[in-house]
Amino acid sequence: MVSKLSRSRFSGVLASFVGLVILAVLPGFVDPYSLRIVTGVLMWAGLACAWNIVGGYAGYISFGHSAFFGIGAYVTGILMQRDLGIPFLATLPLGILVAVGVAAAIGGPTMRLRGAYFAIATWAFAEMLMQVAIILDITGGTAGLSLPAYLNEFFFYYTMLVVALLAYLGTWYLLERTRFGFRLKALRDHEPAAEAMGIHTTLVKVQAFALSAGITSLFGSIYAYWVTFIDPRSVMGPEITDQMVVMVLLGGLGTVWGPALGATVLWLINRYIWSELGDTTIYLPILGLIIAMIVLFLPNGLISLLPGGRRGGGLMGRLLRKL
Amino acid sequence: MHADTARQTISRSPLVLEGLVKNFGGVTAVAGVDLEVASREVVGVIGPNGSGKSTLFNLIAGMLPMDEGRVWLDGKEVTGQPAWRIARAGLARTFQIPSLFDNISVHDNLMAAAVESGDWKRAPHRAKETMEMLEISHVADNLASELSGGQQKLLEFGRVCMRDPSVILLDEATAGVHPNIRRIMLEAIRRVRDSGATFLVIEHDMEMVREICDRIVVMDAGQVVAEGSFDEIADNIEVQKAYLGRQV
Ligand SMILES: Nc1ncnc2c1ncn2[C@@H]1O[C@H](COP(=O)(O)OP(=O)(O)OP(=O)(O)O)[C@@H](O)[C@H]1O
Ligand SMILES: [Mg+2]
């Protein structure tokens, strides 16, 4: 038993090491197009990780995460305009700050209530924010906003890689190794019992939501600089949230590495459809189909198929019941 | 105001209830309950179904807002405070309906119970001790949802132990469990009591009541209708009225 456990742990460490080495040297071996796809995988893996903190660990479904992605993108986009000229790296903490503040403001009142209120409130907020971005001058409205171009795919690849790795290692540590993680899982599984243990559940939920929002914003910032042009639809559209949700469900809700797996698979499908059809309209029905299949046949996600993956457990069912 | 100060200085009992009232629409579930529990005392609360026992617990624990009344914990008033604050003030409870953290392991349930109480560094060690005491070490890595009904009851109690509380409320901690598990639970309750905790326990099992309770409080229709030792209660007329036509 013990040796089996340490052996699986050893193979896990070995696999991570090999994976890291491959990721580190990858840009030297692939063409720019493929590199962009992998950069996208890294970004979506990070976004799925962020959504999973609230959805998988706190058990609250957010349908408004696109708002935080957009906040990061616009904060960076606006601050980097020529008249302000703030350097890219300096815009990142500001985006995080705004996202965290907004998350606390929405989460405070809505996370005391049942999950459905939170789901609706986050959705409504994201819709509203997109409309605001459309009518404001500072965002460029529907005409969008161009950022200073920095055409260095290596830079964006490594930035996404480092930030995604930090997001995963940080959440792994925080959620699986500290009291904060126990607080979250406790309130996810049984809120009154968590309170009976002395856990200030509302505070912990809002902390988780704010953390998740901050990470999401960070990727929005990097994305904006990467693609050099943003408009309300492309950085605040509901498809962004949809994709985060499906990636997490596909990979494994409430697991540390599941979201990375789900993001990789789904983003590769997305890019394949794009390259084959030159269009992704068919992608949305595919997302819907995948959700139905997971709920029916794979409630613990792809990660449960891997050796050492999580056993059954009714996380998905509990999440749905909570609505 | 005057009387309050008097109350606080006179009684440093672990748990003091004064005039608790709770209405659900037209139904008065708890209709003016006064109670004082002394240190290391085990007080049994019995009464027919629907007599307001669980509601009383929810009021004490701050899980339901009360309409009237006051609660003191270790001489400190906790009336109207949120449940998590009352828990941190030293109250622990179990629930009538199993309320474990289903998607995490037995070991992690115990860890999660200790996040706000005591020395976190010692929590793994205490979890191990608690599992040994309750004889659930062999299922440490199982998800809580995979446990048998009896093991779930033990784990509920284990979480209480991890909190190292001064007052413990048990809502039918042994209802429907195997005699073996009941024995484990009984011994564990005695041990925790001996280490300084005070208990208020709702029990339907009269054997259990006789074995662990120092004093018994009988509730009917939201009120305390009798109070005394097991033998006094056993031949009390009010109690028989309350249970008339029901199985004790
Ligand atoms: N949340 C609620 N809403 C409305 N009525 C309630 C609620 N909780 C309890 N009641 C009512 O209050 C009364 C007391 O219920 P309570 O659960 O406290 O009784 P009990 O003594 O614990 O019974 P049992 O032995 O069956 O557990 C009952 O009439 C019950 O229907
Ligand atoms: Mg009850």
Coordinates of C-alpha atoms and ligand atoms in Angstrom, one line a residue:
Chain A
M1 CA 0.0 0.0 0.0
V2 CA 2.7 2.5 1.1
S3 CA 5.1 1.5 -1.7
K4 CA 2.3 1.7 -4.2
L5 CA 1.4 5.1 -3.0
S6 CA 4.9 6.4 -3.1
R7 CA 5.4 4.8 -6.5
S8 CA 2.4 6.6 -8.0
R9 CA 3.7 9.8 -6.3
F10 CA 7.1 9.2 -7.9
S11 CA 5.6 8.7 -11.3
G12 CA 3.6 11.8 -10.8
V13 CA 6.6 13.9 -10.0
L14 CA 8.5 12.4 -12.9
A15 CA 5.6 13.1 -15.3
S16 CA 5.4 16.7 -14.1
F17 CA 9.2 17.2 -14.5
V18 CA 9.1 15.8 -18.1
G19 CA 6.1 18.0 -18.8
L20 CA 7.8 21.1 -17.5
V21 CA 11.0 20.4 -19.6
I22 CA 8.9 19.9 -22.7
L23 CA 7.0 23.1 -22.0
A24 CA 10.2 25.0 -21.4
V25 CA 11.9 24.1 -24.7
L26 CA 8.8 23.9 -26.8
P27 CA 9.1 27.3 -28.6
G28 CA 12.4 26.1 -30.1
F29 CA 10.7 23.2 -31.9
V30 CA 7.3 24.3 -33.2
D31 CA 6.1 26.7 -35.8
P32 CA 4.6 30.1 -34.7
Y33 CA 1.1 28.9 -35.5
S34 CA 1.3 25.9 -33.2
L35 CA 3.0 28.0 -30.6
R36 CA 0.0 30.3 -30.6
I37 CA -2.3 27.4 -30.0
V38 CA -0.2 26.2 -27.1
T39 CA -0.2 29.7 -25.7
G40 CA -3.9 29.6 -25.9
V41 CA -4.0 26.3 -24.1
L42 CA -2.0 27.8 -21.3
M43 CA -4.3 30.8 -21.0
W44 CA -7.4 28.7 -20.9
A45 CA -5.9 26.3 -18.5
G46 CA -5.2 29.2 -16.2
L47 CA -8.7 30.6 -16.7
A48 CA -10.3 27.2 -15.9
C49 CA -8.1 27.0 -12.8
A50 CA -9.5 30.3 -11.7
W51 CA -13.1 29.4 -12.3
N52 CA -12.6 26.1 -10.5
I53 CA -11.7 27.9 -7.3
V54 CA -15.3 29.2 -7.0
G55 CA -17.2 26.5 -8.9
G56 CA -15.3 23.4 -7.8
Y57 CA -14.0 24.4 -4.3
A58 CA -16.6 26.8 -3.0
G59 CA -19.4 25.2 -4.9
Y60 CA -20.8 28.4 -6.3
I61 CA -21.4 28.6 -10.1
S62 CA -20.3 31.9 -11.6
F63 CA -21.7 32.8 -15.0
G64 CA -20.0 36.1 -14.9
H65 CA -16.3 35.4 -15.1
S66 CA -16.0 37.0 -18.5
A67 CA -16.5 40.3 -16.7
F68 CA -13.2 39.8 -14.9
F69 CA -11.4 38.8 -18.0
G70 CA -12.7 41.9 -19.6
I71 CA -11.7 44.1 -16.6
G72 CA -8.1 42.9 -16.9
A73 CA -8.1 43.4 -20.7
Y74 CA -9.6 46.9 -20.5
V75 CA -7.5 48.1 -17.6
T76 CA -4.4 47.1 -19.5
G77 CA -5.7 48.3 -22.8
I78 CA -6.7 51.7 -21.5
L79 CA -3.6 52.3 -19.4
M80 CA -1.3 51.4 -22.3
Q81 CA -2.8 54.0 -24.6
R82 CA -0.3 56.4 -25.9
D83 CA -1.4 59.4 -23.8
L84 CA -1.0 57.4 -20.5
G85 CA 1.8 55.1 -21.7
I86 CA 1.9 52.9 -18.6
P87 CA 4.2 49.9 -19.1
F88 CA 2.5 46.5 -19.5
L89 CA 3.7 44.9 -16.3
A90 CA 2.6 47.9 -14.2
T91 CA -1.0 47.5 -15.5
L92 CA -1.3 43.9 -14.2
P93 CA -1.6 44.7 -10.5
L94 CA -4.1 47.4 -11.3
G95 CA -6.3 45.1 -13.2
I96 CA -6.1 42.5 -10.4
L97 CA -7.0 45.2 -7.9
V98 CA -10.1 46.4 -9.8
A99 CA -11.3 42.8 -10.4
V100 CA -10.8 41.9 -6.7
G101 CA -12.7 45.0 -5.6
V102 CA -15.6 44.3 -8.0
A103 CA -15.7 40.6 -7.0
A104 CA -15.9 41.6 -3.3
A105 CA -18.7 44.1 -4.1
I106 CA -20.8 41.5 -6.0
G107 CA -19.9 38.5 -3.8
G108 CA -20.6 40.2 -0.4
P109 CA -24.3 40.6 -0.9
T110 CA -25.0 37.6 -3.2
M111 CA -22.9 34.9 -1.7
R112 CA -24.9 34.9 1.5
L113 CA -27.8 33.6 -0.5
R114 CA -28.4 30.3 -2.3
G115 CA -26.2 29.5 -5.3
A116 CA -28.9 30.5 -7.8
Y117 CA -28.8 34.1 -6.7
F118 CA -25.1 34.2 -7.2
A119 CA -25.3 32.5 -10.6
I120 CA -27.9 35.0 -11.8
A121 CA -26.2 38.0 -10.2
T122 CA -22.8 37.2 -11.8
W123 CA -24.5 36.6 -15.2
A124 CA -26.4 39.9 -15.0
F125 CA -23.3 41.8 -13.9
A126 CA -21.2 40.5 -16.8
E127 CA -24.0 41.4 -19.3
M128 CA -24.2 44.9 -17.8
L129 CA -20.5 45.4 -17.9
M130 CA -20.3 44.4 -21.5
Q131 CA -23.0 47.0 -22.3
V132 CA -21.1 49.6 -20.4
A133 CA -18.0 48.8 -22.4
I134 CA -20.0 49.2 -25.5
I135 CA -21.3 52.7 -24.7
L136 CA -18.2 54.2 -23.0
D137 CA -15.7 56.4 -24.9
I138 CA -12.7 55.3 -23.0
T139 CA -13.1 51.7 -24.1
G140 CA -13.5 52.7 -27.7
G141 CA -17.0 51.2 -27.7
T142 CA -17.8 48.7 -30.3
A143 CA -15.0 50.0 -32.4
G144 CA -12.6 48.5 -29.9
L145 CA -9.3 49.4 -28.6
S146 CA -5.8 48.9 -30.1
L147 CA -2.8 48.3 -27.9
P148 CA 0.8 49.0 -28.7
A149 CA 1.9 46.0 -30.7
Y150 CA 4.5 43.8 -29.3
L151 CA 5.1 41.0 -31.8
N152 CA 7.0 38.6 -29.8
E153 CA 5.3 35.2 -29.5
F154 CA 8.0 33.8 -27.2
F155 CA 7.3 36.6 -24.7
F156 CA 3.6 35.7 -24.6
Y157 CA 4.2 32.0 -24.5
Y158 CA 6.5 32.3 -21.5
T159 CA 4.3 34.8 -19.7
M160 CA 1.3 32.6 -20.1
L161 CA 3.3 29.6 -19.0
V162 CA 4.7 31.3 -15.9
V163 CA 1.4 32.8 -14.8
A164 CA -0.5 29.6 -15.5
L165 CA 2.1 27.6 -13.5
L166 CA 1.9 30.0 -10.6
A167 CA -1.9 29.9 -10.7
Y168 CA -1.9 26.1 -10.5
L169 CA 0.9 25.8 -7.9
G170 CA -0.7 28.6 -5.9
T171 CA -4.2 27.1 -5.9
W172 CA -2.8 23.6 -5.2
Y173 CA -1.0 24.9 -2.2
L174 CA -3.8 27.1 -1.0
L175 CA -6.6 24.6 -1.5
E176 CA -5.0 21.3 -0.8
R177 CA -2.4 22.3 1.9
T178 CA -3.8 25.1 4.0
R179 CA -6.7 25.8 6.3
F180 CA -8.3 28.0 3.6
G181 CA -8.8 24.9 1.4
F182 CA -10.5 23.0 4.2
R183 CA -12.7 25.9 4.9
L184 CA -13.8 26.1 1.3
K185 CA -14.4 22.4 0.9
A186 CA -16.3 22.3 4.2
L187 CA -18.7 25.1 3.2
R188 CA -19.1 23.6 -0.3
D189 CA -20.2 20.3 1.1
H190 CA -22.3 21.5 4.0
E191 CA -22.7 25.1 4.8
P192 CA -24.5 24.9 8.1
A193 CA -22.1 22.3 9.4
A194 CA -19.2 24.5 8.3
E195 CA -20.6 27.4 10.3
A196 CA -21.0 25.0 13.2
M197 CA -17.3 24.5 13.0
G198 CA -16.7 28.2 13.4
I199 CA -16.1 28.9 9.7
H200 CA -17.2 32.4 8.6
T201 CA -18.6 31.0 5.4
T202 CA -19.6 34.3 3.7
L203 CA -16.2 35.8 4.2
V204 CA -14.4 32.6 2.9
K205 CA -16.7 32.5 -0.2
V206 CA -16.0 36.1 -1.0
Q207 CA -12.3 35.6 -0.5
A208 CA -12.4 32.6 -3.0
F209 CA -14.4 34.6 -5.5
A210 CA -12.0 37.6 -5.2
L211 CA -9.0 35.3 -5.7
S212 CA -10.6 33.7 -8.7
A213 CA -11.5 37.1 -10.2
G214 CA -7.9 38.4 -9.7
I215 CA -6.4 35.4 -11.6
T216 CA -9.0 35.8 -14.4
S217 CA -8.2 39.5 -14.7
L218 CA -4.5 38.7 -15.0
F219 CA -5.1 36.5 -18.0
G220 CA -7.3 39.2 -19.5
S221 CA -4.5 41.7 -19.3
I222 CA -2.0 39.4 -20.9
Y223 CA -4.5 38.4 -23.6
A224 CA -5.2 42.0 -24.5
Y225 CA -1.5 42.8 -25.0
W226 CA -1.0 39.5 -26.9
V227 CA -3.8 40.0 -29.4
T228 CA -3.2 43.9 -29.5
F229 CA -6.9 44.6 -30.3
I230 CA -9.9 44.2 -28.0
D231 CA -13.6 44.9 -28.2
P232 CA -16.5 44.2 -25.8
R233 CA -17.5 41.0 -27.5
S234 CA -14.0 39.5 -27.7
V235 CA -13.1 40.1 -24.0
M236 CA -16.4 40.2 -22.2
G237 CA -18.6 37.9 -24.3
P238 CA -20.5 35.1 -22.4
E239 CA -18.6 32.5 -24.5
I240 CA -15.6 33.1 -22.4
T241 CA -17.4 32.1 -19.3
D242 CA -19.1 29.2 -21.0
Q243 CA -15.8 27.8 -22.1
M244 CA -14.3 28.1 -18.6
V245 CA -17.2 26.2 -17.2
V246 CA -17.1 23.4 -19.7
M247 CA -13.4 23.0 -19.4
V248 CA -13.7 22.5 -15.7
L249 CA -16.6 20.1 -15.9
L250 CA -14.8 18.2 -18.6
G251 CA -11.5 17.9 -16.8
G252 CA -12.8 17.4 -13.3
L253 CA -14.7 19.8 -11.1
G254 CA -13.1 20.5 -7.7
T255 CA -9.8 18.8 -8.6
V256 CA -6.5 20.6 -8.9
W257 CA -5.3 19.4 -12.3
G258 CA -8.6 18.5 -14.0
P259 CA -9.2 22.0 -15.3
A260 CA -5.8 21.9 -17.1
L261 CA -6.8 18.7 -18.8
G262 CA -10.2 19.9 -19.8
A263 CA -8.8 23.2 -21.1
T264 CA -6.2 21.3 -23.2
V265 CA -8.7 19.0 -24.8
L266 CA -11.3 21.6 -25.4
W267 CA -9.0 24.3 -26.8
L268 CA -7.5 21.8 -29.2
I269 CA -11.0 20.9 -30.4
N270 CA -11.8 24.6 -30.7
R271 CA -8.7 25.3 -32.8
Y272 CA -9.3 22.2 -34.9
I273 CA -12.8 23.3 -35.8
W274 CA -11.5 26.8 -36.5
S275 CA -8.8 25.6 -38.8
E276 CA -11.1 23.1 -40.6
L277 CA -14.1 25.3 -41.0
G278 CA -12.7 28.8 -40.6
D279 CA -15.5 29.5 -38.2
T280 CA -16.6 28.3 -34.8
T281 CA -20.4 28.6 -34.8
I282 CA -20.7 24.9 -34.5
Y283 CA -18.5 25.0 -31.4
L284 CA -21.3 26.2 -29.1
P285 CA -23.6 23.2 -29.8
I286 CA -20.6 21.0 -29.3
L287 CA -20.0 22.6 -25.9
G288 CA -23.7 21.9 -25.0
L289 CA -23.3 18.3 -26.1
I290 CA -20.2 17.9 -24.1
I291 CA -21.9 19.2 -20.9
A292 CA -24.8 16.8 -21.4
M293 CA -22.4 13.9 -21.9
I294 CA -20.3 14.7 -18.8
V295 CA -23.4 15.1 -16.6
L296 CA -24.7 11.7 -17.8
F297 CA -21.6 9.6 -18.2
L298 CA -18.5 11.3 -16.7
P299 CA -19.6 13.2 -13.6
N300 CA -16.0 13.3 -12.2
G301 CA -14.4 14.4 -15.5
L302 CA -11.6 13.1 -17.6
I303 CA -9.2 13.2 -14.7
S304 CA -11.2 10.3 -13.0
L305 CA -10.1 8.1 -16.0
L306 CA -6.4 8.6 -15.2
P307 CA -4.6 6.3 -12.8
G308 CA -4.8 7.7 -9.3
G309 CA -7.6 10.0 -10.4
R310 CA -10.3 10.9 -7.9
R311 CA -12.9 8.3 -7.0
G312 CA -16.6 8.9 -7.5
G313 CA -18.2 11.4 -5.2
G314 CA -21.2 13.5 -6.0
L315 CA -19.6 16.8 -6.4
M316 CA -21.4 17.6 -9.7
G317 CA -24.8 16.5 -8.2
R318 CA -24.3 18.6 -5.1
L319 CA -23.4 21.6 -7.2
L320 CA -26.5 21.2 -9.3
R321 CA -28.7 20.7 -6.3
K322 CA -27.3 23.8 -4.7
L323 CA -28.8 25.9 -7.5
Chain B
M1 CA -30.3 45.8 32.5
H2 CA -29.8 45.4 36.2
A3 CA -31.1 41.8 36.2
D4 CA -28.8 41.0 33.2
T5 CA -25.7 42.1 35.1
A6 CA -26.9 40.1 38.0
R7 CA -27.4 37.0 35.8
Q8 CA -24.0 37.3 34.3
T9 CA -22.1 37.7 37.6
I10 CA -24.1 35.0 39.4
S11 CA -24.0 32.3 36.8
R12 CA -20.8 31.2 35.1
S13 CA -22.3 28.0 34.1
P14 CA -21.2 26.8 30.7
L15 CA -24.7 27.1 29.3
V16 CA -27.6 29.3 30.4
L17 CA -30.9 29.8 28.5
E18 CA -33.4 32.3 29.4
G19 CA -36.9 32.5 28.0
L20 CA -36.2 31.1 24.5
V21 CA -39.1 31.5 22.1
K22 CA -39.4 30.5 18.4
N23 CA -42.5 30.7 16.2
F24 CA -42.8 29.3 12.7
G25 CA -45.8 31.2 11.4
G26 CA -48.6 30.0 13.6
V27 CA -46.7 27.2 15.2
T28 CA -44.8 27.9 18.4
A29 CA -42.0 25.4 18.2
V30 CA -40.2 26.6 21.4
A31 CA -42.4 28.4 23.9
G32 CA -40.2 29.9 26.7
V33 CA -37.4 27.6 27.7
D34 CA -35.2 28.3 30.7
L35 CA -32.3 26.1 31.4
E36 CA -28.9 26.1 33.1
V37 CA -26.3 23.4 32.6
A38 CA -23.5 23.0 35.1
S39 CA -19.9 22.3 34.2
R40 CA -19.3 18.7 33.1
E41 CA -23.0 17.9 33.5
V42 CA -24.7 15.7 30.9
V43 CA -28.3 16.9 30.5
G44 CA -30.7 14.8 28.4
V45 CA -33.5 16.4 26.5
I46 CA -36.4 14.1 25.7
G47 CA -39.9 14.6 24.4
P48 CA -42.2 13.4 21.6
N49 CA -41.6 14.1 17.9
G50 CA -42.2 17.8 17.1
S51 CA -41.9 18.9 20.7
G52 CA -39.2 21.5 19.7
K53 CA -36.0 19.8 20.8
S54 CA -34.1 20.3 17.5
T55 CA -35.4 23.8 17.2
L56 CA -34.1 24.6 20.7
F57 CA -30.6 23.4 19.5
N58 CA -30.8 25.6 16.5
L59 CA -31.6 28.6 18.6
I60 CA -28.7 28.0 21.0
A61 CA -26.3 27.5 18.1
G62 CA -27.5 30.6 16.3
M63 CA -28.7 28.7 13.3
L64 CA -32.2 30.1 13.6
P65 CA -33.0 33.6 14.8
M66 CA -35.0 33.5 18.0
D67 CA -38.1 35.6 18.7
E68 CA -37.4 36.0 22.3
G69 CA -34.8 35.0 24.9
R70 CA -31.1 35.1 25.7
V71 CA -28.2 32.6 25.7
W72 CA -25.0 32.7 27.7
L73 CA -22.0 30.5 27.0
D74 CA -19.4 30.3 29.7
G75 CA -20.9 33.4 31.3
K76 CA -20.6 35.4 28.0
E77 CA -23.8 36.4 26.2
V78 CA -24.0 35.1 22.6
T79 CA -27.7 36.0 21.9
G80 CA -28.2 37.0 18.3
Q81 CA -24.7 36.2 17.2
P82 CA -24.0 34.3 13.9
A83 CA -23.5 30.6 14.2
W84 CA -19.8 30.7 13.4
R85 CA -19.2 33.2 16.2
I86 CA -21.1 31.1 18.7
A87 CA -19.1 28.1 17.6
R88 CA -15.8 30.0 18.1
A89 CA -17.1 31.0 21.6
G90 CA -16.9 27.3 22.5
L91 CA -20.1 25.6 21.3
A92 CA -20.1 22.4 19.2
R93 CA -23.0 20.5 17.9
T94 CA -24.1 17.5 15.8
F95 CA -27.1 17.5 13.5
Q96 CA -30.1 15.2 13.5
I97 CA -29.7 14.7 9.8
P98 CA -26.2 13.6 8.8
S99 CA -24.3 16.7 7.7
L100 CA -20.8 15.5 6.9
F101 CA -18.5 17.0 4.3
D102 CA -19.4 14.3 1.8
N103 CA -16.8 14.9 -0.9
I104 CA -13.8 14.8 1.3
S105 CA -12.2 12.0 3.3
V106 CA -12.9 11.0 6.9
H107 CA -9.5 12.4 7.9
D108 CA -10.2 15.6 6.0
N109 CA -13.6 16.0 7.7
L110 CA -11.8 16.0 11.0
M111 CA -9.2 18.4 9.8
A112 CA -11.9 20.8 8.5
A113 CA -13.5 20.7 11.9
A114 CA -10.3 22.0 13.5
V115 CA -9.6 25.0 11.2
E116 CA -10.9 27.6 13.6
S117 CA -10.1 25.9 16.9
G118 CA -6.8 25.4 18.6
D119 CA -3.4 24.6 17.3
W120 CA -3.6 23.9 13.6
K121 CA -0.1 22.2 13.6
R122 CA -1.4 19.6 16.0
A123 CA -4.6 19.0 14.0
P124 CA -3.3 15.9 12.1
H125 CA -2.1 14.3 15.3
R126 CA -5.5 15.0 17.0
A127 CA -7.3 13.7 13.9
K128 CA -5.4 10.5 14.3
E129 CA -6.2 10.2 18.0
T130 CA -9.9 11.0 17.4
M131 CA -10.1 8.3 14.7
E132 CA -8.5 5.8 17.1
M133 CA -10.9 6.7 19.9
L134 CA -13.9 6.2 17.6
E135 CA -12.4 3.2 15.9
I136 CA -12.7 4.6 12.4
S137 CA -9.0 4.7 11.5
H138 CA -9.4 2.0 8.9
V139 CA -11.7 4.3 6.9
A140 CA -9.5 7.4 7.2
D141 CA -9.1 7.8 3.5
N142 CA -12.7 6.9 2.5
L143 CA -15.0 9.7 1.4
A144 CA -17.5 10.6 4.2
S145 CA -20.3 9.7 1.8
E146 CA -19.0 6.1 1.6
L147 CA -19.4 5.4 5.3
S148 CA -22.2 3.4 6.9
G149 CA -24.9 5.2 8.9
G150 CA -23.2 4.3 12.2
Q151 CA -19.8 5.4 11.0
Q152 CA -21.3 8.7 9.9
K153 CA -22.7 9.3 13.3
L154 CA -19.2 8.6 14.8
L155 CA -17.6 11.0 12.4
E156 CA -20.1 13.7 13.3
F157 CA -19.1 13.2 16.9
G158 CA -15.4 13.1 15.9
R159 CA -15.7 16.6 14.3
V160 CA -17.1 17.8 17.6
C161 CA -14.2 16.4 19.5
M162 CA -11.7 18.1 17.1
R163 CA -13.1 21.4 18.1
D164 CA -12.3 21.0 21.8
P165 CA -15.5 22.8 22.8
S166 CA -16.7 23.7 26.2
V167 CA -20.4 22.9 25.5
I168 CA -21.6 20.1 23.2
L169 CA -25.1 19.7 21.8
L170 CA -25.8 16.2 20.4
D171 CA -29.0 15.7 18.4
E172 CA -29.8 12.0 18.5
A173 CA -26.2 11.0 18.2
T174 CA -27.0 7.3 18.4
A175 CA -30.4 7.1 16.7
G176 CA -30.6 3.8 14.8
V177 CA -27.0 2.7 15.2
H178 CA -25.6 -0.8 15.9
P179 CA -25.1 -1.6 19.6
N180 CA -21.4 -1.8 18.9
I181 CA -21.2 1.8 17.6
R182 CA -23.4 2.9 20.5
R183 CA -20.9 1.5 22.9
I184 CA -18.0 3.3 21.2
M185 CA -20.0 6.5 21.2
L186 CA -20.9 6.2 24.9
E187 CA -17.3 5.7 25.9
A188 CA -16.2 8.6 23.8
I189 CA -18.9 10.9 25.3
R190 CA -17.7 9.9 28.8
R191 CA -14.1 10.6 27.9
V192 CA -14.8 14.0 26.5
R193 CA -17.0 14.8 29.5
D194 CA -14.2 13.8 31.8
S195 CA -11.8 16.1 30.0
G196 CA -14.1 19.0 30.9
A197 CA -16.9 19.4 28.4
T198 CA -20.6 19.9 29.2
F199 CA -23.3 18.2 27.3
L200 CA -26.9 18.8 26.2
V201 CA -28.1 15.7 24.4
I202 CA -31.4 14.9 22.6
E203 CA -32.0 11.2 22.9
H204 CA -34.9 8.9 22.1
D205 CA -33.1 5.8 23.3
M206 CA -34.0 5.6 27.0
E207 CA -31.2 3.1 27.7
M208 CA -28.7 5.6 26.5
V209 CA -30.4 8.4 28.5
R210 CA -30.2 6.3 31.7
E211 CA -26.5 5.5 31.1
I212 CA -25.1 8.9 30.4
C213 CA -27.5 11.6 31.6
D214 CA -27.0 13.3 35.0
R215 CA -30.3 15.1 34.6
I216 CA -33.2 14.9 32.2
V217 CA -35.4 17.7 30.8
V218 CA -38.7 16.7 29.2
M219 CA -40.1 18.9 26.5
D220 CA -43.6 18.9 25.2
A221 CA -45.1 21.4 22.8
G222 CA -42.1 23.7 23.1
Q223 CA -42.0 23.8 26.8
V224 CA -40.1 22.1 29.6
V225 CA -42.8 20.0 31.3
A226 CA -40.6 18.1 33.7
E227 CA -37.0 17.9 35.0
G228 CA -35.2 15.5 37.2
S229 CA -33.1 12.3 37.5
F230 CA -33.9 9.4 35.3
D231 CA -35.8 7.6 38.1
E232 CA -37.8 10.7 38.9
I233 CA -38.7 11.2 35.3
A234 CA -39.6 7.6 34.8
D235 CA -42.6 7.8 37.0
N236 CA -43.5 11.4 36.3
I237 CA -47.1 11.9 35.3
E238 CA -46.4 14.8 32.9
V239 CA -43.9 12.7 31.0
Q240 CA -46.4 9.9 30.6
K241 CA -48.9 12.4 29.4
A242 CA -46.5 13.8 26.9
Y243 CA -45.7 10.4 25.5
L244 CA -49.2 9.1 25.8
G245 CA -50.0 6.8 22.9
R246 CA -46.4 7.1 21.7
Q247 CA -43.6 4.7 21.9
V248 CA -40.9 5.9 24.3
Ligands
LIG1 N1 -37.9 25.3 9.6 C1 -39.2 25.1 10.1 N2 -40.2 25.7 9.5 C2 -41.5 25.5 10.0 N3 -41.8 24.7 11.0 C3 -40.7 24.1 11.6 C4 -39.4 24.2 11.2 N4 -38.6 23.5 12.0 C5 -39.4 22.9 12.9 N5 -40.7 23.2 12.7 C6 -41.8 22.8 13.5 O1 -41.5 23.0 14.8 C7 -41.9 22.0 15.7 C8 -40.8 21.4 16.4 O2 -39.9 20.8 15.6 P1 -38.5 20.1 16.0 O3 -37.8 19.6 14.9 O4 -37.8 21.1 16.9 O5 -39.0 18.9 17.0 P2 -38.2 17.8 17.6 O6 -38.5 17.8 19.0 O7 -36.7 17.9 17.3 O8 -38.8 16.5 16.9 P3 -38.1 15.1 16.5 O9 -38.1 14.3 17.7 O10 -39.0 14.5 15.5 O11 -36.7 15.4 16.0 C9 -42.6 21.0 14.8 O12 -44.0 21.2 14.8 C10 -42.0 21.3 13.4 O13 -43.0 20.9 12.4
MG2 MG -35.4 16.7 16.2

